[in-house]
Amino acid sequence: MTADATTPELLVPHPAPRVPTERTHHGDTFVDHYDWMRQKDSPDVVEYLTRENSYTDAVTAGQEPLREAIFSEIKDRTQETDLSVPARKRGWWYYSRTEEGRQYAIQCRVAATDTGDPTRDWTPPAVVPGQAVPGEQIMLDGNDLAEGKPFFSLGGLAVTEDGTLLAYSEDNAGDERFTLRIKDLASGELLPDEVPDIFYGVAFSPDGSRLYYTVVDDSWRPYQVKAHVLGTPVADDVVVYQEDDVAMWTGFEISADRSRLLISIGCSEYSEYRVLDLARPDAGLTTLISRDERILYDAEPVTIAGAPHYLLTHDRGAKNSMVSLVAADQFARPLADQEWTTVVPHDDAVRVDGLSLTRSHVVLSVRRDTIERVQVLPLAGLGTPEQFLPAEPDFDEELFTSNLANAEFDSPIIRLSYASYLTPPRVYDYVLEDGSLHLRKETEVLGGYDSTRYVAERQWAPAADGTLIPLSVVRRADLVQDGSNPAVIYAYGSYEVSMDPGFSIARLSLLDRGIIFVTAHIRGGGEMGRTWYEQGKKLAKKNTFTDFVDATTFLAASGWVDEHRIAAMGGSAGGLLMGAVANLAPEKYRAIVAQVPFVDALTTILDPDLPLSALEWEEWGNPLTDPEVYRYMKEYTPYENVRPVAYPRIAAVTSFNDTRVLYVEPAKWVAELRRTTTGPEPIVLKTEMDGGHGGASGRYSRWRDVAWDYAFAADAVGATARMTDTPQ
């Protein structure tokens, strides 16, 4: 951790000015000395963050060779010129490709042919990286769009049913506010229609005459679904639906059969659907189940025996959710009088996450034994005694993830993605009629990757209350269980989000330096079902933090890991986790990397005008109205619980334009940590001045961000050199 000897002044951080600001709630006053950093437009704030970046650069200058080595390893192992497997929609095969040396993907298509043979017609054309694809049409080149811009990200892509128009949205600041444009794919010209400041998600009506999109309010909450009629002024765009409850999130999708616009309004505990018949858009919205019933559900229209029905994935009397079939006319009746037919019953051991639909099958996403899986159920006989049992594609690894990648409504196949800690991403086509799997692609890892050189296994760490916490442990197969190995432990643990098994080229750089990489599936995530999530939210949130500490204790006693060579890593809500465990057990970690960390959660959630604050009440509780929630949150919020102990070396990594976790949270946290710590370890703040919540844009920029984080952790645990027998 040394810097250039010619710049010794940079090795001493400038103390942040302390300007007291009082915040009083429920009779408790908290004095915040760094709230002045919230003034984003202030030259003093920009100067402070710039100075902090210089300090971080100086303190970590010794890691630059390691960062470059890791970046080069990522680059050298990646097939830079590559293509996705084409996916068919109507008369075209759509795919994206990347080219060596270029940051962004290129969106392409080629014409499809119909021979009358479904197998042949739905078999994707063979495409080879680096070779021209006959008949290719470039729809959108992200490299051209990003030229001369500090940031570039696509927010949505949509093509009309007839394939003539492309709608896309782009963000050039990193604040996740997008501008919508429409391109004529025949001429390559942009239409005059341009809609600024929209949110993610764009969809054409089936006839291509209008576009649906969402808009966020001042607190960055998606609250409106609007319709733009092509060729009309944006000022005339109609609000199809507006949600005024500040605690509810609004989104939309077009149903699989293209008959309905489905507007979903909800939080983490209950939801509501408003439905627009796209054949009669002037008829207005109808409500399926009111939010007043406090049911958390998703809905998909389906035609059964010629009559309109809905498939509901819901938690009515089913904590882990189930699937029911309901005739559309039932929703006009009181809930207690409605007739629902069970399609997939509730199971305490299986979480039903949702479903998709084709003309002939229901495709289920379920989670069992922490693993996400796909199941397929024919529509024939659905909801009757003749209903078939769900079929599940068979894979031979213990720890894997299988997701539905694409289910075109009229297709006889569905597209599946598959990955594990050891297997690079694969793409399969699953034939609905006979259940056969066809491997279409496995991502190539250059440099002679050999999966047998590594081991991935499940371990279980006991929490203090006796709960067993699943851990996914990945390591080199030739490591010795002698208690000397370094480790990085990673987790998230919020919003019922699961950290599922997946392959990472970047992670190989840690494994090949002898680091054991551990993902802790702590409470607050969704790996073990709905109860697992509920045991890590609101007034049970501390379980998330103590689970992580208990998992660390288990690792230190496992015989594999040196207790003095453990680094912790997490981002966003996982960054809040990093801040909490730093306060709870600073002695257990050699280093902590907190990525866009939500470390000033109480201050943020107490201000409903800040981005997303009101939406957080269903996750953490509402400290504005509930003094018990306020007290409980104040006991764990990282910024307010910094104490005079020897903290490990800490890196807080953030982005100036992040709208989800404002830069001010880690900036304040680092200032307070540095003022209070009794130890000698450096505590640094790294701010991406042009990035958003995901960091910088462009794949090479992202690789450098990962290399920076990994180098910080690897340097701290003394694992900078590759093992001598690393596969080449």
XYZ file of C-alpha atoms in Angstrom:
728
model
C 0.000 0.000 0.000
C 2.680 2.460 -1.017
C 2.537 5.527 -3.221
C 5.022 7.347 -5.393
C 7.676 8.818 -3.128
C 7.499 12.101 -5.012
C 3.971 12.783 -3.767
C 4.123 12.238 0.012
C 1.464 14.865 0.650
C -1.095 12.664 -1.096
C -0.564 9.903 1.469
C -2.138 12.051 4.177
C -5.904 12.463 3.813
C -7.339 15.922 4.200
C -9.796 15.940 7.129
C -13.320 16.560 5.972
C -14.828 19.773 7.347
C -17.342 19.138 10.139
C -20.494 21.233 9.936
C -23.126 20.141 12.481
C -26.659 19.502 11.212
C -29.332 18.241 13.579
C -31.951 15.627 12.712
C -34.682 14.955 15.263
C -37.249 12.143 15.215
C -39.229 10.475 18.004
C -37.471 12.617 20.598
C -34.010 11.552 19.443
C -31.558 14.065 17.999
C -28.684 12.968 15.810
C -25.959 15.436 14.902
C -24.631 14.835 11.396
C -21.335 16.621 10.755
C -21.030 15.673 7.101
C -24.455 16.336 5.649
C -22.952 19.261 3.737
C -21.599 16.675 1.289
C -25.153 16.228 0.000
C -24.901 19.443 -2.042
C -23.984 17.777 -5.328
C -23.725 21.038 -7.270
C -21.359 22.606 -4.744
C -17.802 23.149 -6.022
C -16.604 22.263 -2.517
C -18.191 18.814 -2.774
C -16.745 18.138 -6.222
C -13.339 19.337 -5.032
C -13.560 17.110 -1.961
C -14.440 13.997 -3.979
C -11.691 14.754 -6.493
C -9.171 15.133 -3.674
C -10.359 11.862 -2.173
C -9.800 10.141 -5.529
C -6.241 11.480 -5.567
C -5.669 10.169 -2.046
C -7.079 6.780 -3.008
C -4.853 6.665 -6.082
C -1.806 7.448 -3.975
C -2.543 4.989 -1.198
C -3.315 2.142 -3.603
C -0.635 2.937 -6.166
C 1.261 -0.181 -5.162
C -1.701 -2.263 -6.337
C -1.518 -0.945 -9.894
C 0.566 -3.866 -11.230
C -1.887 -6.322 -9.673
C -4.856 -4.419 -11.117
C -3.278 -4.507 -14.558
C -2.540 -8.210 -14.189
C -6.135 -9.018 -13.228
C -7.532 -6.817 -15.998
C -5.268 -8.540 -18.519
C -6.337 -11.960 -17.243
C -10.009 -11.051 -17.657
C -9.350 -9.703 -21.132
C -7.168 -12.622 -22.206
C -9.721 -15.185 -21.070
C -12.662 -13.443 -22.745
C -13.769 -14.132 -26.292
C -13.908 -10.440 -27.192
C -15.355 -10.966 -30.644
C -18.468 -12.994 -29.931
C -22.154 -13.441 -30.750
C -25.229 -14.391 -28.788
C -27.380 -17.288 -29.986
C -30.005 -15.860 -32.373
C -33.547 -15.792 -30.987
C -36.514 -15.777 -33.311
C -39.371 -13.323 -33.270
C -41.786 -13.542 -36.185
C -39.817 -13.268 -39.431
C -36.395 -12.456 -37.999
C -33.557 -13.937 -35.939
C -32.254 -11.356 -33.457
C -28.839 -11.441 -31.791
C -26.093 -9.216 -30.439
C -22.394 -9.362 -31.036
C -19.227 -7.811 -29.683
C -15.960 -6.966 -31.406
C -12.469 -6.972 -29.983
C -11.400 -3.529 -28.835
C -14.920 -2.107 -28.786
C -16.761 -1.353 -25.554
C -20.396 -1.949 -26.475
C -22.603 -4.581 -28.078
C -23.985 -4.355 -31.608
C -27.651 -5.342 -32.067
C -28.282 -7.322 -35.263
C -30.766 -9.514 -37.079
C -31.082 -11.790 -40.124
C -34.232 -12.871 -41.917
C -35.845 -16.180 -40.958
C -37.388 -18.651 -43.370
C -40.434 -20.876 -42.984
C -40.338 -24.370 -44.476
C -43.274 -25.882 -42.599
C -40.901 -28.021 -40.514
C -41.121 -26.573 -36.964
C -37.831 -28.127 -35.856
C -35.971 -26.670 -38.809
C -37.722 -23.319 -38.706
C -36.912 -22.791 -35.014
C -33.305 -24.019 -35.154
C -31.137 -20.883 -34.959
C -28.753 -20.189 -37.836
C -25.143 -21.121 -37.234
C -23.089 -18.021 -36.448
C -19.341 -18.009 -35.865
C -17.493 -15.281 -33.946
C -15.439 -13.150 -36.276
C -17.140 -14.382 -39.438
C -19.623 -12.284 -41.376
C -23.232 -13.406 -41.073
C -24.899 -13.527 -44.511
C -27.792 -11.094 -44.736
C -26.969 -9.406 -41.429
C -28.714 -6.124 -40.693
C -27.200 -3.942 -37.976
C -30.073 -2.372 -36.077
C -28.073 -0.531 -33.437
C -24.352 -0.125 -32.787
C -23.741 0.895 -29.189
C -20.213 2.009 -30.037
C -21.498 4.571 -32.520
C -24.146 5.796 -30.104
C -21.602 6.133 -27.277
C -19.080 8.072 -29.362
C -18.049 11.273 -27.581
C -20.309 10.672 -24.580
C -19.068 10.236 -20.993
C -21.510 7.403 -20.317
C -23.727 5.130 -22.361
C -26.321 2.561 -21.366
C -29.344 1.116 -23.132
C -32.529 1.068 -21.097
C -34.790 -0.874 -23.414
C -35.199 -2.287 -26.912
C -38.423 -3.161 -28.704
C -39.281 -4.103 -32.293
C -42.733 -3.909 -33.847
C -44.480 -7.176 -34.640
C -43.911 -6.612 -38.365
C -40.218 -5.890 -37.781
C -40.208 -2.446 -39.374
C -39.498 -0.186 -36.393
C -37.026 -0.319 -33.501
C -37.539 1.633 -30.281
C -34.583 2.103 -27.950
C -33.703 4.268 -24.991
C -30.288 5.477 -23.876
C -28.780 7.062 -20.778
C -25.732 9.311 -21.183
C -25.263 10.382 -17.561
C -25.563 7.243 -15.437
C -28.644 8.531 -13.612
C -30.941 5.920 -15.217
C -33.100 8.490 -16.938
C -33.355 7.579 -20.586
C -34.246 9.228 -23.875
C -36.524 7.183 -26.154
C -35.956 7.152 -29.911
C -37.513 5.232 -32.800
C -35.642 3.975 -35.852
C -37.035 2.955 -39.231
C -35.180 -0.289 -39.870
C -35.698 -0.132 -43.632
C -34.213 3.325 -44.149
C -32.005 3.480 -41.054
C -33.423 6.926 -40.277
C -34.712 8.096 -36.926
C -38.326 9.179 -36.700
C -38.915 12.681 -35.301
C -40.528 11.134 -32.216
C -38.222 11.579 -29.185
C -39.308 11.142 -25.568
C -36.927 12.368 -22.823
C -36.648 11.292 -19.182
C -38.241 7.862 -19.279
C -37.526 4.821 -17.114
C -36.591 1.268 -18.088
C -38.920 -0.675 -20.329
C -40.425 0.052 -23.725
C -43.106 -1.875 -25.622
C -44.994 -1.412 -28.878
C -48.694 -2.094 -29.149
C -49.376 -5.146 -31.344
C -50.256 -2.955 -34.342
C -47.120 -0.823 -33.891
C -49.058 2.432 -33.725
C -48.110 3.378 -30.179
C -45.374 2.919 -27.602
C -45.800 2.294 -23.900
C -43.219 3.511 -21.398
C -42.840 4.443 -17.729
C -41.920 7.711 -16.045
C -40.377 8.307 -12.619
C -41.331 11.023 -10.160
C -38.933 13.359 -8.351
C -37.978 10.609 -5.906
C -37.049 8.278 -8.802
C -40.145 6.115 -8.255
C -41.763 4.754 -11.434
C -45.302 6.033 -11.078
C -46.756 6.580 -14.555
C -47.356 4.347 -17.538
C -47.759 6.493 -20.643
C -48.644 5.868 -24.282
C -47.052 7.697 -27.180
C -48.861 7.582 -30.522
C -46.276 7.598 -33.287
C -46.200 10.827 -35.239
C -47.865 12.931 -32.533
C -46.284 15.495 -30.179
C -44.820 14.077 -26.969
C -46.851 16.673 -25.084
C -49.953 14.770 -26.191
C -48.814 11.456 -24.686
C -51.576 9.919 -22.600
C -51.158 8.787 -19.010
C -52.568 5.270 -19.079
C -52.110 4.881 -15.339
C -50.682 6.936 -12.482
C -49.875 5.577 -9.024
C -49.916 8.171 -6.253
C -49.003 5.942 -3.299
C -45.346 6.805 -2.652
C -44.682 3.305 -1.297
C -45.762 1.501 -4.476
C -43.714 0.708 -7.574
C -45.351 0.669 -11.013
C -44.354 -1.309 -14.096
C -45.905 -2.895 -17.151
C -45.533 -5.613 -19.749
C -47.381 -6.869 -22.790
C -48.927 -10.286 -22.162
C -47.383 -13.309 -23.861
C -50.337 -13.648 -26.230
C -50.067 -9.910 -27.095
C -53.678 -9.311 -26.074
C -53.284 -7.275 -22.895
C -51.246 -4.496 -21.356
C -50.535 -5.655 -17.810
C -49.797 -2.852 -15.350
C -48.370 -4.078 -12.069
C -48.445 -1.942 -8.929
C -46.844 -3.303 -5.812
C -44.314 -3.504 -3.041
C -42.562 -6.517 -1.539
C -45.670 -7.573 0.401
C -48.722 -7.097 -1.838
C -49.630 -6.050 -5.358
C -52.374 -5.103 -7.771
C -52.879 -5.529 -11.514
C -54.645 -3.144 -13.880
C -55.327 -4.610 -17.332
C -55.924 -2.916 -20.682
C -57.450 -4.856 -23.577
C -55.162 -3.869 -26.470
C -57.898 -4.622 -28.995
C -60.016 -1.990 -27.247
C -57.543 0.526 -25.731
C -60.252 3.135 -25.241
C -62.252 0.808 -22.981
C -60.048 1.657 -20.012
C -58.399 -0.393 -17.278
C -59.886 -3.192 -15.239
C -58.578 -4.335 -11.865
C -57.970 -7.991 -11.129
C -57.387 -8.255 -7.359
C -57.311 -5.037 -5.351
C -54.272 -4.251 -3.243
C -56.702 -3.990 -0.329
C -56.747 -7.807 -0.252
C -53.013 -7.747 0.613
C -52.150 -10.534 -1.838
C -48.778 -10.600 -3.572
C -49.404 -11.898 -7.085
C -48.472 -11.883 -10.763
C -50.990 -12.430 -13.556
C -50.813 -13.776 -17.105
C -53.853 -14.115 -19.383
C -54.482 -17.498 -20.989
C -57.295 -18.917 -23.101
C -58.703 -22.224 -21.853
C -61.410 -24.023 -23.849
C -62.005 -20.792 -25.759
C -62.672 -18.742 -22.606
C -60.423 -16.031 -21.130
C -58.657 -16.990 -17.919
C -55.693 -15.807 -15.869
C -52.848 -17.787 -14.374
C -51.979 -16.285 -11.000
C -48.735 -16.829 -9.137
C -49.770 -15.761 -5.651
C -49.236 -16.049 -1.909
C -52.887 -16.357 -0.885
C -52.600 -18.978 1.852
C -49.244 -19.930 0.372
C -46.129 -18.311 1.858
C -43.870 -19.762 -0.849
C -46.499 -18.958 -3.510
C -48.523 -21.265 -5.731
C -50.218 -21.104 -9.130
C -53.991 -20.939 -9.655
C -56.194 -20.761 -12.752
C -59.036 -18.230 -12.576
C -61.693 -17.467 -15.196
C -61.575 -13.782 -16.126
C -65.194 -13.179 -15.126
C -64.460 -14.286 -11.551
C -62.665 -11.039 -10.754
C -65.940 -9.133 -10.837
C -67.058 -11.092 -7.768
C -65.932 -10.595 -4.153
C -62.691 -12.429 -3.490
C -64.303 -14.858 -1.056
C -66.803 -15.918 -3.738
C -64.316 -16.416 -6.556
C -63.508 -19.899 -7.813
C -59.791 -20.595 -8.135
C -58.404 -23.885 -9.452
C -55.019 -25.043 -8.171
C -52.451 -25.692 -10.880
C -49.273 -25.809 -8.760
C -49.971 -26.396 -5.058
C -48.064 -24.750 -2.239
C -44.944 -26.520 -1.017
C -42.983 -25.481 2.069
C -39.782 -26.639 0.344
C -40.351 -25.046 -3.068
C -40.608 -21.341 -3.828
C -42.613 -20.533 -6.959
C -41.022 -17.409 -8.410
C -43.196 -16.924 -11.479
C -44.262 -18.239 -14.850
C -44.183 -17.573 -18.569
C -46.494 -18.792 -21.273
C -46.358 -20.200 -24.781
C -49.287 -21.221 -26.917
C -48.979 -24.808 -25.644
C -47.159 -24.736 -22.290
C -46.688 -23.019 -18.955
C -43.034 -22.469 -18.045
C -42.458 -22.239 -14.297
C -39.549 -20.721 -12.408
C -39.142 -22.458 -9.045
C -36.496 -22.630 -6.326
C -35.714 -25.807 -4.425
C -32.716 -26.445 -2.130
C -31.528 -22.883 -2.916
C -31.300 -23.684 -6.662
C -33.398 -21.918 -9.302
C -34.918 -24.343 -11.802
C -37.236 -24.368 -14.801
C -40.289 -26.627 -15.003
C -42.629 -27.121 -17.966
C -46.327 -27.920 -17.829
C -48.603 -28.518 -20.880
C -51.699 -26.344 -21.142
C -53.685 -29.416 -22.208
C -55.720 -30.579 -19.249
C -54.593 -27.649 -17.111
C -56.618 -27.398 -13.905
C -58.364 -30.747 -14.478
C -57.716 -34.240 -13.064
C -55.970 -34.990 -16.382
C -53.359 -32.270 -15.811
C -49.814 -33.427 -16.518
C -47.037 -33.308 -13.922
C -44.383 -30.619 -14.466
C -41.275 -31.766 -16.328
C -37.840 -30.434 -15.376
C -34.703 -30.411 -17.538
C -32.047 -32.588 -15.941
C -28.572 -31.229 -15.182
C -25.734 -33.076 -13.492
C -24.183 -30.468 -11.179
C -25.115 -29.855 -7.551
C -24.806 -26.075 -7.644
C -26.155 -24.452 -10.801
C -28.639 -21.900 -12.106
C -31.144 -22.589 -14.874
C -33.247 -19.712 -16.153
C -35.766 -19.128 -18.901
C -34.016 -16.900 -21.416
C -36.753 -16.689 -24.032
C -40.229 -18.132 -24.612
C -41.684 -16.812 -27.848
C -45.436 -17.449 -27.699
C -45.734 -19.400 -30.972
C -42.459 -21.287 -30.640
C -42.247 -25.086 -30.169
C -39.091 -24.559 -28.128
C -38.022 -22.455 -25.173
C -34.562 -21.010 -24.692
C -32.784 -21.793 -21.401
C -29.646 -20.311 -19.906
C -27.468 -22.459 -17.672
C -24.373 -21.753 -15.603
C -22.583 -22.936 -12.492
C -19.557 -21.866 -10.506
C -17.447 -24.153 -12.697
C -19.349 -24.284 -16.017
C -19.262 -21.227 -18.300
C -22.678 -19.981 -19.439
C -24.537 -22.311 -21.760
C -27.563 -21.762 -23.962
C -29.971 -24.643 -24.508
C -33.087 -25.052 -26.584
C -35.669 -27.223 -24.845
C -38.191 -28.898 -27.152
C -41.597 -28.644 -25.511
C -43.095 -31.689 -27.226
C -40.520 -34.282 -26.173
C -38.424 -32.601 -23.462
C -35.147 -32.919 -25.364
C -32.319 -30.469 -24.719
C -30.132 -29.085 -27.490
C -26.932 -27.256 -26.531
C -26.645 -24.182 -28.746
C -23.621 -22.546 -27.159
C -21.152 -22.707 -24.298
C -19.228 -19.511 -23.652
C -15.597 -20.096 -24.499
C -13.000 -19.310 -21.866
C -9.688 -18.698 -23.563
C -6.330 -19.787 -22.205
C -7.105 -23.444 -21.638
C -9.643 -23.253 -18.813
C -10.020 -26.648 -17.113
C -12.977 -26.960 -14.736
C -11.391 -29.991 -12.998
C -8.787 -27.659 -11.488
C -11.503 -26.139 -9.295
C -14.040 -27.323 -6.732
C -17.469 -25.891 -5.876
C -19.270 -27.257 -2.830
C -22.056 -26.474 -0.403
C -21.276 -26.003 3.269
C -23.558 -25.014 6.130
C -22.582 -22.518 8.811
C -24.505 -22.461 12.112
C -25.893 -19.095 13.145
C -26.067 -18.092 16.769
C -29.772 -19.055 16.919
C -29.083 -22.499 15.438
C -30.182 -21.658 11.873
C -27.954 -23.258 9.243
C -26.696 -20.764 6.661
C -25.904 -22.201 3.216
C -22.492 -21.273 1.850
C -21.258 -21.776 -1.684
C -17.511 -22.376 -1.532
C -15.328 -22.242 -4.651
C -11.593 -22.949 -4.568
C -8.681 -24.426 -6.413
C -8.733 -28.217 -6.203
C -5.060 -28.339 -5.236
C -5.400 -26.217 -2.098
C -4.470 -27.941 1.134
C -6.712 -27.880 4.200
C -3.994 -26.544 6.474
C -5.633 -23.378 7.767
C -3.343 -21.084 5.790
C -5.471 -20.048 2.822
C -6.868 -16.555 2.184
C -10.582 -16.056 1.538
C -13.044 -13.534 0.171
C -16.587 -13.801 1.505
C -19.382 -12.119 -0.444
C -23.101 -11.627 0.250
C -26.113 -9.435 -0.410
C -28.971 -10.480 1.877
C -31.878 -8.146 1.078
C -35.061 -7.743 -0.995
C -35.468 -11.539 -1.363
C -32.703 -11.425 -3.971
C -30.803 -14.687 -4.352
C -27.092 -14.920 -5.090
C -27.346 -17.824 -7.489
C -24.461 -19.943 -8.799
C -22.858 -18.449 -11.846
C -19.599 -18.501 -13.722
C -17.192 -15.575 -13.502
C -14.064 -15.170 -15.582
C -12.920 -12.424 -13.212
C -13.274 -14.716 -10.187
C -10.690 -17.066 -11.711
C -8.080 -14.388 -11.004
C -8.799 -14.711 -7.276
C -8.996 -18.498 -7.309
C -5.686 -18.754 -9.162
C -4.061 -16.717 -6.408
C -5.130 -19.300 -3.869
C -8.126 -17.340 -2.585
C -11.165 -19.322 -1.497
C -14.266 -17.498 -2.709
C -17.351 -17.911 -0.527
C -20.886 -16.696 -1.172
C -22.916 -16.597 2.041
C -26.639 -17.063 1.382
C -27.708 -15.161 4.464
C -31.213 -14.355 5.660
C -32.871 -11.462 3.868
C -32.169 -13.106 0.517
C -34.495 -15.519 -1.231
C -32.386 -18.664 -1.466
C -34.374 -20.657 1.090
C -37.894 -19.409 0.373
C -40.129 -16.636 1.610
C -39.549 -17.316 5.311
C -35.791 -16.926 4.761
C -36.452 -13.453 3.399
C -38.857 -12.470 6.150
C -36.315 -13.478 8.805
C -33.939 -10.866 7.420
C -36.113 -7.776 6.959
C -37.713 -5.060 9.079
C -37.366 -5.854 12.790
C -35.455 -9.032 11.995
C -32.870 -7.283 9.774
C -29.993 -7.828 12.198
C -30.086 -11.533 11.327
C -28.597 -10.564 7.951
C -25.552 -9.054 9.607
C -25.022 -11.645 12.327
C -25.439 -14.442 9.761
C -22.541 -12.990 7.794
C -20.356 -12.717 10.887
C -21.271 -16.275 11.929
C -20.442 -17.514 8.439
C -17.044 -15.815 8.738
C -16.460 -17.476 12.109
C -17.318 -20.850 10.590
C -14.846 -20.314 7.758
C -12.093 -19.286 10.132
C -12.611 -22.553 12.060
C -13.017 -24.772 8.986
C -9.392 -25.748 8.666
C -9.259 -24.209 5.204
C -8.926 -20.503 5.934
C -6.459 -18.378 7.869
C -8.595 -16.251 10.164
C -6.235 -13.313 9.613
C -6.554 -13.463 5.811
C -10.286 -12.920 5.223
C -11.675 -10.068 3.108
C -15.368 -9.183 2.822
C -17.155 -7.763 -0.196
C -20.688 -6.580 -0.981
C -22.550 -3.921 -2.935
C -25.606 -1.674 -2.573
C -27.702 -3.304 0.190
C -24.745 -5.675 0.421
C -22.698 -2.544 1.034
C -24.920 -1.781 4.009
C -24.045 -5.304 5.141
C -20.350 -4.454 4.800
C -20.773 -1.361 6.953
C -22.739 -3.264 9.577
C -20.230 -6.118 9.914
C -17.371 -3.600 10.041
C -18.990 -2.223 13.179
C -20.001 -5.615 14.590
C -16.760 -7.521 14.106
C -13.968 -5.399 12.611
C -11.358 -7.803 13.934
C -12.564 -10.638 11.695
C -11.676 -8.934 8.400
C -8.362 -7.974 6.897
C -10.169 -5.775 4.393
C -13.665 -4.754 3.353
C -14.742 -3.646 -0.122
C -18.092 -1.835 -0.004
C -19.475 -1.192 -3.482
C -22.051 1.644 -3.848
C -22.853 1.008 -0.176
C -26.195 1.906 1.405
C -24.456 2.880 4.658
C -26.575 5.870 5.713
C -29.859 4.026 5.389
C -31.707 5.691 8.259
C -31.049 9.234 7.044
C -32.138 8.278 3.551
C -35.313 6.462 4.508
C -36.332 9.267 6.852
C -36.532 11.576 3.828
C -39.326 10.413 1.489
C -38.240 12.998 -1.087
C -34.921 11.264 -1.645
C -34.724 8.673 -4.432
C -36.592 5.456 -3.593
C -36.877 6.222 0.131
C -40.604 5.579 0.484
C -40.293 2.342 -1.462
C -37.893 1.091 1.193
C -40.481 1.044 3.967
C -41.639 -2.475 3.106
C -38.063 -3.716 3.407
C -36.787 -1.943 6.492
C -39.940 -0.553 8.113
C -41.014 3.081 8.291
C -38.887 4.988 10.808
C -40.874 8.158 10.143
C -44.027 6.823 11.777
C -42.814 3.916 13.905
C -40.486 4.743 16.826
C -39.600 1.063 17.251
C -38.389 0.872 13.647
C -36.454 4.092 14.156
C -34.769 2.721 17.279
C -33.990 -0.626 15.633
C -32.522 0.919 12.497
C -30.436 3.354 14.469
C -28.871 0.392 16.263
C -27.435 -1.020 13.033
C -27.158 1.755 10.434
C -23.407 1.796 9.679
C -22.814 5.545 9.559
C -24.433 6.165 12.909
C -22.656 3.284 14.634
C -19.049 3.983 13.764
C -17.106 3.545 16.995
C -13.521 3.962 18.229
C -12.078 0.570 17.281
C -9.358 -0.584 14.920
C -11.167 -0.921 11.617
C -9.656 -3.025 8.837
C -8.586 -1.421 5.608
C -11.759 -0.336 3.816
C -12.526 0.759 0.275
C -15.853 2.440 -0.427
C -16.522 2.542 -4.161
C -19.307 4.768 -5.472
C -20.550 6.756 -8.468
C -21.321 10.445 -8.527
C -24.502 10.043 -10.602
C -25.902 6.999 -8.815
C -29.629 7.537 -8.215
C -30.148 4.414 -6.097
C -27.483 4.914 -3.429
C -26.325 8.508 -3.430
C -22.584 9.133 -3.387
C -23.042 11.123 -0.179
C -23.618 7.961 1.876
C -20.177 6.385 1.389
C -18.549 9.830 1.394
C -19.920 10.603 4.847
C -19.195 7.084 6.095
C -15.549 7.190 5.051
C -15.058 10.584 6.672
C -16.517 9.347 9.960
C -14.586 6.068 9.839
C -11.310 7.862 9.210
C -11.946 10.317 12.043
C -12.910 7.610 14.532
C -10.798 4.527 13.848
C -8.077 3.696 16.341
C -6.131 1.546 13.894
C -3.513 2.292 11.233
C -5.250 0.785 8.210
C -6.138 3.126 5.332
C -9.791 3.866 4.605
C -10.383 5.127 1.085
C -13.200 6.512 -1.051
C -13.201 5.937 -4.827
C -15.827 7.883 -6.784
C -16.555 7.245 -10.456
C -17.415 10.775 -11.540
C -19.186 9.683 -14.779
C -20.819 6.437 -13.641
C -24.111 5.222 -12.236
C -25.185 2.507 -9.817
C -23.355 -0.131 -11.872
C -20.177 1.914 -12.165
C -18.639 3.043 -15.415
C -20.173 2.049 -18.734
C -18.498 -0.137 -21.341
C -17.179 -3.632 -20.808
C -13.486 -2.693 -20.586
C -14.307 -0.002 -18.030
C -16.309 -2.515 -16.014
C -13.450 -4.999 -16.150
C -11.127 -2.338 -14.746
C -13.604 -1.637 -11.947
C -13.684 -5.333 -11.033
C -9.903 -5.534 -11.227
C -9.620 -2.580 -8.857
C -11.922 -4.159 -6.273
C -10.313 -7.592 -6.538
C -6.790 -6.174 -6.322
C -7.682 -4.252 -3.179
C -8.944 -7.447 -1.517
C -6.178 -9.737 -2.819
C -3.441 -7.319 -1.760
C -4.910 -7.087 1.730
C -4.959 -10.869 2.258
C -1.474 -11.304 0.802
C -2.506 -13.190 -2.329
C -0.978 -11.216 -5.163
C 0.945 -13.943 -6.988
C -0.635 -16.616 -9.150
C -0.111 -20.193 -8.053
C 2.736 -21.828 -9.916
C 0.624 -24.562 -11.531
C -2.152 -22.280 -12.723
C -3.615 -23.698 -15.951
C -2.461 -21.726 -18.970
